[in-house]
mmCIF file of N, CA and C in Angstrom:
data_model
loop_
_atom_site.group_PDB
_atom_site.id
_atom_site.type_symbol
_atom_site.label_atom_id
_atom_site.label_comp_id
_atom_site.label_asym_id
_atom_site.label_seq_id
_atom_site.Cartn_x
_atom_site.Cartn_y
_atom_site.Cartn_z
ATOM 1 N N MET A 1 -3.135 -7.362 -6.698
ATOM 2 C CA MET A 1 -2.998 -8.750 -7.535
ATOM 3 C C MET A 1 -1.256 -8.892 -8.090
ATOM 4 N N ILE A 2 -0.441 -7.700 -8.112
ATOM 5 C CA ILE A 2 0.953 -7.866 -8.628
ATOM 6 C C ILE A 2 2.125 -7.952 -7.522
ATOM 7 N N LEU A 3 1.179 -8.208 -6.205
ATOM 8 C CA LEU A 3 1.939 -8.528 -5.150
ATOM 9 C C LEU A 3 2.008 -9.943 -4.743
ATOM 10 N N LEU A 4 0.766 -10.379 -5.516
ATOM 11 C CA LEU A 4 0.767 -11.976 -5.081
ATOM 12 C C LEU A 4 1.162 -12.845 -6.191
ATOM 13 N N ARG A 5 2.443 -12.547 -7.058
ATOM 14 C CA ARG A 5 2.729 -13.309 -8.823
ATOM 15 C C ARG A 5 3.562 -13.958 -8.210
ATOM 16 N N GLU A 6 4.578 -13.625 -7.359
ATOM 17 C CA GLU A 6 5.923 -14.521 -7.170
ATOM 18 C C GLU A 6 6.235 -15.452 -5.788
ATOM 19 N N ASN A 7 6.503 -16.461 -5.499
ATOM 20 C CA ASN A 7 6.149 -17.120 -4.098
ATOM 21 C C ASN A 7 7.720 -17.480 -3.991
ATOM 22 N N HIS A 8 8.657 -17.310 -4.807
ATOM 23 C CA HIS A 8 9.789 -17.840 -4.168
ATOM 24 C C HIS A 8 10.672 -17.216 -3.218
ATOM 25 N N PRO A 9 11.908 -17.420 -2.506
ATOM 26 C CA PRO A 9 12.797 -16.953 -2.072
ATOM 27 C C PRO A 9 12.978 -14.776 -2.492
ATOM 28 N N LYS A 10 13.732 -15.465 -4.025
ATOM 29 C CA LYS A 10 13.492 -14.286 -4.467
ATOM 30 C C LYS A 10 12.514 -13.223 -5.058
ATOM 31 N N GLY A 11 11.088 -13.799 -5.136
ATOM 32 C CA GLY A 11 10.366 -13.184 -4.811
ATOM 33 C C GLY A 11 10.241 -12.192 -3.437
ATOM 34 N N GLN A 12 10.669 -12.787 -2.361
ATOM 35 C CA GLN A 12 10.479 -11.706 -1.191
ATOM 36 C C GLN A 12 10.951 -10.376 -1.677
ATOM 37 N N LYS A 13 11.803 -10.310 -2.228
ATOM 38 C CA LYS A 13 12.811 -9.040 -2.406
ATOM 39 C C LYS A 13 12.131 -8.431 -3.389
ATOM 40 N N GLN A 14 11.409 -8.839 -4.256
ATOM 41 C CA GLN A 14 10.900 -8.348 -5.796
ATOM 42 C C GLN A 14 9.138 -8.049 -5.034
ATOM 43 N N ARG A 15 8.523 -8.635 -4.143
ATOM 44 C CA ARG A 15 7.685 -8.338 -3.668
ATOM 45 C C ARG A 15 7.768 -7.230 -2.952
ATOM 46 N N LEU A 16 8.873 -6.760 -2.267
ATOM 47 C CA LEU A 16 9.040 -5.632 -1.785
ATOM 48 C C LEU A 16 9.413 -4.446 -2.839
ATOM 49 N N LEU A 17 10.044 -4.615 -3.906
ATOM 50 C CA LEU A 17 10.250 -3.486 -4.772
ATOM 51 C C LEU A 17 8.698 -3.261 -5.256
ATOM 52 N N GLN A 18 8.295 -4.454 -5.996
ATOM 53 C CA GLN A 18 7.017 -3.953 -6.260
ATOM 54 C C GLN A 18 6.116 -3.075 -5.468
ATOM 55 N N SER A 19 5.950 -3.946 -4.226
ATOM 56 C CA SER A 19 4.885 -2.639 -3.113
ATOM 57 C C SER A 19 5.535 -1.045 -3.787
ATOM 58 N N GLN A 20 6.828 -1.031 -3.402
ATOM 59 C CA GLN A 20 7.075 0.564 -3.130
ATOM 60 C C GLN A 20 6.754 1.141 -4.755
ATOM 61 N N GLU A 21 6.652 0.369 -5.943
ATOM 62 C CA GLU A 21 6.339 0.842 -6.990
ATOM 63 C C GLU A 21 5.390 1.345 -7.007
ATOM 64 N N ILE A 22 4.056 0.170 -6.368
ATOM 65 C CA ILE A 22 3.039 0.937 -5.953
ATOM 66 C C ILE A 22 2.681 1.755 -5.603
ATOM 67 N N THR A 23 3.097 1.793 -4.306
ATOM 68 C CA THR A 23 2.782 3.277 -3.532
ATOM 69 C C THR A 23 3.733 4.283 -4.201
ATOM 70 N N LEU A 24 4.794 4.315 -5.218
ATOM 71 C CA LEU A 24 5.327 5.442 -6.117
ATOM 72 C C LEU A 24 3.910 5.984 -6.907
ATOM 73 N N LEU A 25 3.653 5.029 -7.945
ATOM 74 C CA LEU A 25 2.426 5.440 -8.893
ATOM 75 C C LEU A 25 1.339 5.971 -8.194
ATOM 76 N N ALA A 26 0.500 5.421 -7.042
ATOM 77 C CA ALA A 26 -0.217 5.807 -6.487
ATOM 78 C C ALA A 26 -0.149 7.251 -5.568
ATOM 79 N N ALA A 27 1.216 7.506 -5.649
ATOM 80 C CA ALA A 27 1.550 9.079 -4.762
ATOM 81 C C ALA A 27 0.756 10.192 -5.279
ATOM 82 N N PRO A 28 0.952 10.361 -6.441
ATOM 83 C CA PRO A 28 -0.044 11.349 -6.908
ATOM 84 C C PRO A 28 -1.495 11.937 -6.403
ATOM 85 N N LEU A 29 -2.211 10.430 -6.611
ATOM 86 C CA LEU A 29 -3.668 10.305 -6.412
ATOM 87 C C LEU A 29 -3.929 10.478 -4.932
ATOM 88 N N LEU A 30 -3.056 9.579 -4.375
ATOM 89 C CA LEU A 30 -2.778 9.991 -2.988
ATOM 90 C C LEU A 30 -2.697 11.832 -2.204
ATOM 91 N N MET A 31 -2.317 12.132 -3.295
ATOM 92 C CA MET A 31 -1.455 13.325 -2.953
ATOM 93 C C MET A 31 -2.708 14.585 -2.797
ATOM 94 N N TYR A 32 -3.144 14.433 -4.142
ATOM 95 C CA TYR A 32 -4.571 14.902 -4.431
ATOM 96 C C TYR A 32 -5.784 14.680 -3.735
ATOM 97 N N MET A 33 -6.179 13.677 -2.936
ATOM 98 C CA MET A 33 -6.865 13.019 -2.385
ATOM 99 C C MET A 33 -6.982 13.580 -1.083
ATOM 100 N N PHE A 34 -5.499 13.132 -0.427
ATOM 101 C CA PHE A 34 -5.977 12.711 1.045
ATOM 102 C C PHE A 34 -4.432 14.171 1.161
ATOM 103 N N PHE A 35 -4.116 14.622 0.703
ATOM 104 C CA PHE A 35 -2.939 16.181 0.483
ATOM 105 C C PHE A 35 -1.641 15.326 1.719
ATOM 106 N N GLU A 36 -1.564 13.802 1.674
ATOM 107 C CA GLU A 36 -0.160 13.674 2.375
ATOM 108 C C GLU A 36 0.268 12.255 1.644
ATOM 109 N N ILE A 37 1.547 11.686 1.718
ATOM 110 C CA ILE A 37 1.822 10.252 1.239
ATOM 111 C C ILE A 37 2.532 9.443 2.301
ATOM 112 N N PRO A 38 2.024 8.381 2.422
ATOM 113 C CA PRO A 38 2.128 7.500 3.264
ATOM 114 C C PRO A 38 3.811 6.862 2.827
ATOM 115 N N LEU A 39 4.623 7.257 4.324
ATOM 116 C CA LEU A 39 6.082 6.639 3.531
ATOM 117 C C LEU A 39 6.416 5.253 4.104
ATOM 118 N N LEU A 40 5.603 4.519 4.321
ATOM 119 C CA LEU A 40 5.330 2.918 4.815
ATOM 120 C C LEU A 40 4.787 2.104 4.139
ATOM 121 N N GLY A 41 4.012 2.943 3.632
ATOM 122 C CA GLY A 41 2.641 2.178 2.675
ATOM 123 C C GLY A 41 3.276 1.189 2.159
ATOM 124 N N GLY A 42 4.211 1.213 0.871
ATOM 125 C CA GLY A 42 4.621 -0.320 0.468
ATOM 126 C C GLY A 42 4.647 -1.171 1.101
ATOM 127 N N LEU A 43 5.821 -1.068 2.260
ATOM 128 C CA LEU A 43 6.479 -2.018 2.946
ATOM 129 C C LEU A 43 5.290 -2.515 3.906
ATOM 130 N N LEU A 44 4.534 -2.002 4.249
ATOM 131 C CA LEU A 44 2.749 -2.378 5.113
ATOM 132 C C LEU A 44 2.445 -3.493 4.313
ATOM 133 N N THR A 45 2.366 -2.656 2.928
ATOM 134 C CA THR A 45 1.746 -3.496 2.004
ATOM 135 C C THR A 45 2.163 -5.170 1.939
ATOM 136 N N ALA A 46 3.569 -4.952 1.522
ATOM 137 C CA ALA A 46 4.373 -6.247 1.435
ATOM 138 C C ALA A 46 4.241 -6.871 2.545
ATOM 139 N N LEU A 47 4.135 -6.614 3.855
ATOM 140 C CA LEU A 47 4.313 -7.467 4.942
ATOM 141 C C LEU A 47 2.892 -8.021 4.922
ATOM 142 N N SER A 48 1.914 -7.201 5.111
ATOM 143 C CA SER A 48 0.507 -7.493 5.408
ATOM 144 C C SER A 48 -0.207 -8.194 4.688
ATOM 145 N N ILE A 49 0.298 -8.687 3.265
ATOM 146 C CA ILE A 49 -0.465 -9.464 1.989
ATOM 147 C C ILE A 49 -0.358 -10.753 2.592
ATOM 148 N N PRO A 50 1.087 -11.323 3.042
ATOM 149 C CA PRO A 50 1.153 -12.419 3.677
ATOM 150 C C PRO A 50 0.265 -12.857 4.884
ATOM 151 N N LEU A 51 0.496 -12.109 5.993
ATOM 152 C CA LEU A 51 -0.268 -12.350 7.094
ATOM 153 C C LEU A 51 -1.517 -12.175 6.826
ATOM 154 N N PHE A 52 -2.369 -11.627 5.980
ATOM 155 C CA PHE A 52 -3.996 -11.510 5.844
ATOM 156 C C PHE A 52 -3.986 -12.823 4.845
ATOM 157 N N SER A 53 -3.466 -13.394 3.831
ATOM 158 C CA SER A 53 -3.772 -14.474 2.991
ATOM 159 C C SER A 53 -3.062 -15.733 4.169
ATOM 160 N N GLN A 54 -2.438 -15.711 4.590
ATOM 161 C CA GLN A 54 -2.310 -17.247 5.064
ATOM 162 C C GLN A 54 -3.147 -17.479 6.872
ATOM 163 N N PHE A 55 -3.293 -16.241 7.351
ATOM 164 C CA PHE A 55 -3.592 -16.492 8.789
ATOM 165 C C PHE A 55 -4.756 -16.040 9.133
ATOM 166 N N ILE A 56 -5.438 -14.224 8.635
ATOM 167 C CA ILE A 56 -5.855 -13.878 8.980
ATOM 168 C C ILE A 56 -7.244 -14.218 7.824
ATOM 169 N N LEU A 57 -7.247 -14.292 6.624
ATOM 170 C CA LEU A 57 -8.213 -14.916 6.243
ATOM 171 C C LEU A 57 -9.035 -16.207 5.757
ATOM 172 N N PRO A 58 -7.983 -17.296 6.168
ATOM 173 C CA PRO A 58 -8.739 -18.222 6.569
ATOM 174 C C PRO A 58 -9.192 -18.598 8.329
ATOM 175 N N LEU A 59 -8.958 -17.938 8.953
ATOM 176 C CA LEU A 59 -9.256 -17.744 10.095
ATOM 177 C C LEU A 59 -10.861 -16.590 10.156
ATOM 178 N N LEU A 60 -10.761 -15.743 9.457
ATOM 179 C CA LEU A 60 -11.908 -14.883 9.024
ATOM 180 C C LEU A 60 -13.423 -15.762 8.579
ATOM 181 N N VAL A 61 -12.719 -16.791 7.763
ATOM 182 C CA VAL A 61 -13.504 -17.684 6.918
ATOM 183 C C VAL A 61 -14.329 -18.344 7.602
ATOM 184 N N THR A 62 -13.334 -19.214 8.435
ATOM 185 C CA THR A 62 -13.557 -20.536 9.602
ATOM 186 C C THR A 62 -14.469 -19.691 10.526
ATOM 187 N N THR A 63 -14.431 -18.331 11.180
ATOM 188 C CA THR A 63 -15.226 -17.921 11.588
ATOM 189 C C THR A 63 -16.880 -17.409 11.155
ATOM 190 N N CYS A 64 -16.820 -17.249 10.132
ATOM 191 C CA CYS A 64 -17.870 -16.567 9.540
ATOM 192 C C CYS A 64 -18.919 -18.264 8.834
ATOM 193 N N PHE A 65 -17.651 -19.016 8.558
ATOM 194 C CA PHE A 65 -19.262 -20.299 8.513
ATOM 195 C C PHE A 65 -19.645 -21.122 10.010
ATOM 196 N N LEU A 66 -18.842 -20.744 11.395
ATOM 197 C CA LEU A 66 -19.223 -21.603 12.225
ATOM 198 C C LEU A 66 -20.040 -20.729 12.816
ATOM 199 N N LYS A 67 -20.168 -19.771 12.625
ATOM 200 C CA LYS A 67 -21.150 -18.355 13.010
ATOM 201 C C LYS A 67 -22.238 -18.899 12.133
ATOM 202 N N ILE A 68 -22.649 -19.527 10.934
ATOM 203 C CA ILE A 68 -23.270 -19.957 10.074
ATOM 204 C C ILE A 68 -24.106 -20.468 10.514
ATOM 205 N N ILE A 69 -23.441 -22.139 10.528
ATOM 206 C CA ILE A 69 -24.079 -23.016 10.974
ATOM 207 C C ILE A 69 -24.372 -23.063 12.891
ATOM 208 N N GLY A 70 -24.190 -21.498 13.556
ATOM 209 C CA GLY A 70 -24.701 -21.653 14.474
ATOM 210 C C GLY A 70 -24.212 -21.767 15.888
ATOM 211 N N LEU A 71 -22.744 -21.707 16.136
ATOM 212 C CA LEU A 71 -21.676 -21.971 17.014
ATOM 213 C C LEU A 71 -21.043 -19.861 17.023
ATOM 214 N N SER A 72 -21.915 -19.593 17.704
ATOM 215 C CA SER A 72 -21.961 -18.161 18.147
ATOM 216 C C SER A 72 -20.690 -17.752 18.668
ATOM 217 N N GLU A 73 -20.414 -18.309 19.742
ATOM 218 C CA GLU A 73 -19.456 -17.368 20.855
ATOM 219 C C GLU A 73 -18.514 -19.069 20.607
ATOM 220 N N ASN A 74 -17.245 -18.808 19.900
ATOM 221 C CA ASN A 74 -16.069 -19.014 19.561
ATOM 222 C C ASN A 74 -14.505 -18.725 20.256
ATOM 223 N N ILE A 75 -14.007 -19.868 20.286
ATOM 224 C CA ILE A 75 -12.612 -19.342 20.768
ATOM 225 C C ILE A 75 -12.231 -18.757 19.117
ATOM 226 N N LEU A 76 -12.360 -19.153 17.803
ATOM 227 C CA LEU A 76 -11.780 -18.328 16.952
ATOM 228 C C LEU A 76 -12.300 -17.173 16.723
ATOM 229 N N GLU A 77 -13.754 -16.816 16.963
ATOM 230 C CA GLU A 77 -14.033 -15.216 16.950
ATOM 231 C C GLU A 77 -13.455 -14.397 18.100
ATOM 232 N N MET A 78 -12.830 -14.934 18.985
ATOM 233 C CA MET A 78 -12.202 -14.028 19.870
ATOM 234 C C MET A 78 -10.788 -13.924 19.426
ATOM 235 N N LEU A 79 -10.194 -15.277 18.649
ATOM 236 C CA LEU A 79 -8.917 -14.608 18.533
ATOM 237 C C LEU A 79 -8.920 -13.527 17.478
ATOM 238 N N LEU A 80 -9.493 -13.921 16.456
ATOM 239 C CA LEU A 80 -9.577 -13.301 15.051
ATOM 240 C C LEU A 80 -9.932 -12.083 15.584
ATOM 241 N N GLU A 81 -11.109 -11.275 16.728
ATOM 242 C CA GLU A 81 -10.568 -10.138 17.075
ATOM 243 C C GLU A 81 -9.570 -9.598 17.812
ATOM 244 N N LYS A 82 -8.856 -10.261 18.752
ATOM 245 C CA LYS A 82 -7.523 -10.327 19.374
ATOM 246 C C LYS A 82 -6.215 -9.919 18.384
ATOM 247 N N VAL A 83 -6.410 -10.802 17.054
ATOM 248 C CA VAL A 83 -5.662 -10.570 15.820
ATOM 249 C C VAL A 83 -5.475 -9.093 15.620
ATOM 250 N N ILE A 84 -6.828 -8.605 15.364
ATOM 251 C CA ILE A 84 -7.322 -7.354 14.477
ATOM 252 C C ILE A 84 -7.375 -6.312 15.438
ATOM 253 N N MET A 85 -7.086 -6.436 16.752
ATOM 254 C CA MET A 85 -7.311 -5.592 17.499
ATOM 255 C C MET A 85 -5.734 -5.046 17.842
ATOM 256 N N VAL A 86 -4.498 -6.132 17.612
ATOM 257 C CA VAL A 86 -3.130 -6.045 17.908
ATOM 258 C C VAL A 86 -3.171 -5.504 16.151
ATOM 259 N N PHE A 87 -3.244 -5.721 14.827
ATOM 260 C CA PHE A 87 -3.029 -4.829 13.710
ATOM 261 C C PHE A 87 -3.308 -3.869 13.849
ATOM 262 N N GLU A 88 -4.265 -3.159 14.296
ATOM 263 C CA GLU A 88 -4.271 -1.870 14.548
ATOM 264 C C GLU A 88 -3.448 -1.034 15.286
ATOM 265 N N GLN A 89 -3.376 -1.552 16.344
ATOM 266 C CA GLN A 89 -2.323 -0.839 17.029
ATOM 267 C C GLN A 89 -0.825 -0.615 16.569
ATOM 268 N N LEU A 90 -0.688 -1.602 15.840
ATOM 269 C CA LEU A 90 0.548 -1.831 14.904
ATOM 270 C C LEU A 90 0.816 -0.805 13.825
ATOM 271 N N LEU A 91 -0.570 -0.450 13.525
ATOM 272 C CA LEU A 91 -0.782 0.224 12.320
ATOM 273 C C LEU A 91 -0.539 1.771 12.929
ATOM 274 N N HIS A 92 -1.470 2.065 14.280
ATOM 275 C CA HIS A 92 -1.246 3.426 14.359
ATOM 276 C C HIS A 92 0.101 4.127 15.175
ATOM 277 N N LEU A 93 0.491 3.063 15.173
ATOM 278 C CA LEU A 93 2.396 3.177 15.557
ATOM 279 C C LEU A 93 2.937 3.977 14.220
ATOM 280 N N THR A 94 2.466 3.616 12.904
ATOM 281 C CA THR A 94 2.770 4.452 11.707
ATOM 282 C C THR A 94 2.230 5.293 11.883
ATOM 283 N N GLN A 95 1.367 6.132 12.154
ATOM 284 C CA GLN A 95 1.071 7.170 11.703
ATOM 285 C C GLN A 95 2.062 8.421 11.377
ATOM 286 N N ASN A 96 2.663 8.311 12.080
ATOM 287 C CA ASN A 96 3.587 9.547 12.196
ATOM 288 C C ASN A 96 4.828 9.596 10.696
ATOM 289 N N PHE A 97 4.736 8.661 10.668
ATOM 290 C CA PHE A 97 5.230 8.322 8.911
ATOM 291 C C PHE A 97 4.499 8.838 7.736
ATOM 292 N N VAL A 98 4.151 10.142 7.718
ATOM 293 C CA VAL A 98 3.551 10.426 6.598
ATOM 294 C C VAL A 98 3.778 11.792 6.584
ATOM 295 N N LEU A 99 4.339 12.077 4.828
ATOM 296 C CA LEU A 99 4.435 13.095 4.461
ATOM 297 C C LEU A 99 3.306 13.931 3.969
ATOM 298 N N THR A 100 2.984 15.284 4.703
ATOM 299 C CA THR A 100 1.694 15.688 4.299
ATOM 300 C C THR A 100 2.217 16.971 3.414
ATOM 301 N N THR A 101 1.587 16.722 1.985
ATOM 302 C CA THR A 101 2.207 17.409 0.892
ATOM 303 C C THR A 101 1.215 18.794 0.856
ATOM 304 N N GLY A 102 -0.221 18.762 0.681
ATOM 305 C CA GLY A 102 -1.119 19.831 0.448
ATOM 306 C C GLY A 102 -1.871 19.127 -0.797
ATOM 307 N N GLN A 103 -2.462 19.777 -1.369
ATOM 308 C CA GLN A 103 -2.993 19.597 -3.038
ATOM 309 C C GLN A 103 -2.788 19.976 -3.654
ATOM 310 N N PRO A 104 -1.903 19.328 -4.844
ATOM 311 C CA PRO A 104 -1.726 19.731 -5.986
ATOM 312 C C PRO A 104 -2.845 19.956 -7.087
ATOM 313 N N PRO A 105 -2.796 20.870 -7.910
ATOM 314 C CA PRO A 105 -3.730 20.790 -9.276
ATOM 315 C C PRO A 105 -3.686 19.506 -9.701
ATOM 316 N N LEU A 106 -5.581 19.826 -10.476
ATOM 317 C CA LEU A 106 -5.823 18.323 -11.124
ATOM 318 C C LEU A 106 -4.845 18.111 -12.126
ATOM 319 N N ILE A 107 -5.106 19.316 -12.751
ATOM 320 C CA ILE A 107 -4.024 18.948 -14.416
ATOM 321 C C ILE A 107 -2.934 18.446 -13.886
ATOM 322 N N LEU A 108 -1.915 18.742 -12.829
ATOM 323 C CA LEU A 108 -0.334 18.239 -12.409
ATOM 324 C C LEU A 108 -0.547 16.894 -11.865
ATOM 325 N N THR A 109 -1.434 16.437 -11.326
ATOM 326 C CA THR A 109 -2.249 15.260 -10.672
ATOM 327 C C THR A 109 -2.219 14.355 -11.936
ATOM 328 N N ILE A 110 -3.271 14.364 -12.904
ATOM 329 C CA ILE A 110 -3.073 13.902 -14.233
ATOM 330 C C ILE A 110 -1.731 13.749 -14.871
ATOM 331 N N PHE A 111 -1.316 14.808 -15.285
ATOM 332 C CA PHE A 111 -0.002 14.682 -15.522
ATOM 333 C C PHE A 111 0.918 13.565 -15.149
ATOM 334 N N SER A 112 1.019 13.497 -13.532
ATOM 335 C CA SER A 112 1.803 13.016 -13.281
ATOM 336 C C SER A 112 1.240 11.216 -13.091
ATOM 337 N N LEU A 113 0.268 10.964 -13.260
ATOM 338 C CA LEU A 113 -0.598 10.085 -12.734
ATOM 339 C C LEU A 113 -0.075 8.961 -14.355
ATOM 340 N N ILE A 114 -0.199 10.104 -15.254
ATOM 341 C CA ILE A 114 -0.146 9.307 -16.836
ATOM 342 C C ILE A 114 1.825 9.113 -16.889
ATOM 343 N N ALA A 115 1.991 10.111 -16.736
ATOM 344 C CA ALA A 115 3.918 9.987 -16.782
ATOM 345 C C ALA A 115 4.352 8.642 -15.746
ATOM 346 N N GLY A 116 3.637 8.493 -14.744
ATOM 347 C CA GLY A 116 4.419 7.593 -13.799
ATOM 348 C C GLY A 116 3.671 6.264 -14.400
ATOM 349 N N ILE A 117 2.608 6.078 -14.957
ATOM 350 C CA ILE A 117 2.628 4.797 -15.823
ATOM 351 C C ILE A 117 3.351 4.383 -16.726
ATOM 352 N N TYR A 118 3.517 5.500 -17.733
ATOM 353 C CA TYR A 118 4.170 5.371 -18.774
ATOM 354 C C TYR A 118 5.640 4.481 -18.833
ATOM 355 N N ILE A 119 6.300 5.530 -17.389
ATOM 356 C CA ILE A 119 7.157 4.944 -16.816
ATOM 357 C C ILE A 119 7.563 3.509 -16.069
ATOM 358 N N TYR A 120 6.638 3.667 -15.716
ATOM 359 C CA TYR A 120 5.984 1.954 -15.264
ATOM 360 C C TYR A 120 6.035 0.650 -16.352
ATOM 361 N N GLN A 121 5.463 1.316 -17.005
ATOM 362 C CA GLN A 121 5.276 0.530 -18.700
ATOM 363 C C GLN A 121 6.364 0.381 -19.082
ATOM 364 N N ASN A 122 7.419 0.958 -19.211
ATOM 365 C CA ASN A 122 8.800 1.221 -20.149
ATOM 366 C C ASN A 122 9.612 0.549 -19.042
ATOM 367 N N TRP A 123 9.518 -0.068 -18.175
ATOM 368 C CA TRP A 123 10.517 -0.662 -17.234
ATOM 369 C C TRP A 123 11.745 0.685 -17.105
ATOM 370 N N ARG A 124 11.338 1.783 -17.264
ATOM 371 C CA ARG A 124 12.362 2.413 -16.659
ATOM 372 C C ARG A 124 12.072 2.951 -15.041
ATOM 373 N N ARG A 125 12.186 1.662 -14.200
ATOM 374 C CA ARG A 125 11.441 1.949 -12.811
ATOM 375 C C ARG A 125 12.283 2.899 -11.979
ATOM 376 N N ARG A 126 14.120 3.042 -12.434
ATOM 377 C CA ARG A 126 14.555 3.666 -11.484
ATOM 378 C C ARG A 126 14.305 5.092 -11.396
ATOM 379 N N TRP A 127 13.082 5.551 -12.988
ATOM 380 C CA TRP A 127 12.876 6.628 -12.895
ATOM 381 C C TRP A 127 11.295 6.931 -12.216
ATOM 382 N N LEU A 128 10.971 5.865 -11.107
ATOM 383 C CA LEU A 128 9.263 6.233 -11.049
ATOM 384 C C LEU A 128 9.048 7.174 -10.080
ATOM 385 N N PHE A 129 9.974 7.812 -9.017
ATOM 386 C CA PHE A 129 9.908 8.774 -8.289
ATOM 387 C C PHE A 129 9.665 9.893 -8.732
ATOM 388 N N LEU A 130 10.313 10.273 -9.715
ATOM 389 C CA LEU A 130 10.192 11.559 -10.610
ATOM 390 C C LEU A 130 8.580 12.464 -10.567
ATOM 391 N N PRO A 131 7.566 12.169 -11.226
ATOM 392 C CA PRO A 131 6.209 11.992 -11.085
ATOM 393 C C PRO A 131 6.104 12.796 -9.752
ATOM 394 N N THR A 132 6.491 12.188 -8.476
ATOM 395 C CA THR A 132 5.670 12.028 -7.637
ATOM 396 C C THR A 132 6.580 13.480 -7.034
ATOM 397 N N PHE A 133 8.140 13.055 -7.292
ATOM 398 C CA PHE A 133 9.138 14.721 -6.877
ATOM 399 C C PHE A 133 8.705 16.183 -7.563
ATOM 400 N N PHE A 134 8.193 15.677 -8.910
ATOM 401 C CA PHE A 134 7.555 17.075 -9.317
ATOM 402 C C PHE A 134 6.373 17.235 -8.686
ATOM 403 N N LEU A 135 5.601 16.888 -8.377
ATOM 404 C CA LEU A 135 4.643 17.157 -7.285
ATOM 405 C C LEU A 135 4.838 17.689 -6.346
ATOM 406 N N LEU A 136 5.720 17.168 -5.871
ATOM 407 C CA LEU A 136 6.293 17.601 -4.611
ATOM 408 C C LEU A 136 7.352 19.431 -4.987
ATOM 409 N N SER A 137 8.018 19.173 -5.658
ATOM 410 C CA SER A 137 8.707 20.232 -5.687
ATOM 411 C C SER A 137 7.556 21.199 -6.375
ATOM 412 N N PHE A 138 6.725 21.471 -7.081
ATOM 413 C CA PHE A 138 5.833 22.388 -7.338
ATOM 414 C C PHE A 138 4.774 22.641 -6.221
ATOM 415 N N ASN A 139 4.290 21.985 -5.323
ATOM 416 C CA ASN A 139 3.403 22.132 -4.245
ATOM 417 C C ASN A 139 4.470 22.956 -2.717
ATOM 418 N N TYR A 140 4.932 22.314 -3.006
ATOM 419 C CA TYR A 140 6.394 23.214 -2.065
ATOM 420 C C TYR A 140 6.690 25.009 -2.696
ATOM 421 N N TYR A 141 6.782 25.149 -3.845
ATOM 422 C CA TYR A 141 7.040 26.583 -4.228
ATOM 423 C C TYR A 141 5.654 26.979 -4.849
ATOM 424 N N LEU A 142 4.551 26.784 -3.973
ATOM 425 C CA LEU A 142 3.413 27.043 -4.560
ATOM 426 C C LEU A 142 3.334 28.508 -3.417
#
């Protein structure tokens, strides 16, 4: 929802920054749960939201509506399937842009999440990378 807030051209740059901020906020949790951080996560989120909201979602709703009224095999269903397959292949190309970190201790993860939220709420966003950097440094020295 944060990413859909602004629509003007200056908002495009702001949306990219916000998506990176969200990725940095979620990084400690991702490190704890999945032992890795996606390096292109914020960028892919910022790029995929307009694609989904303006193209894929209306296509999906139309396809579901046509399926409900009894038109089973239609061109929209095939188009939707092809679009999703292409999107999956593009996402598959980004699988190498992941930083494998290992699992940090739970207490440090909680501390990093709270610190990240505090930094985000107090508009010190240039320091938002510090909790994740702290966890990465701690994991490296373990």
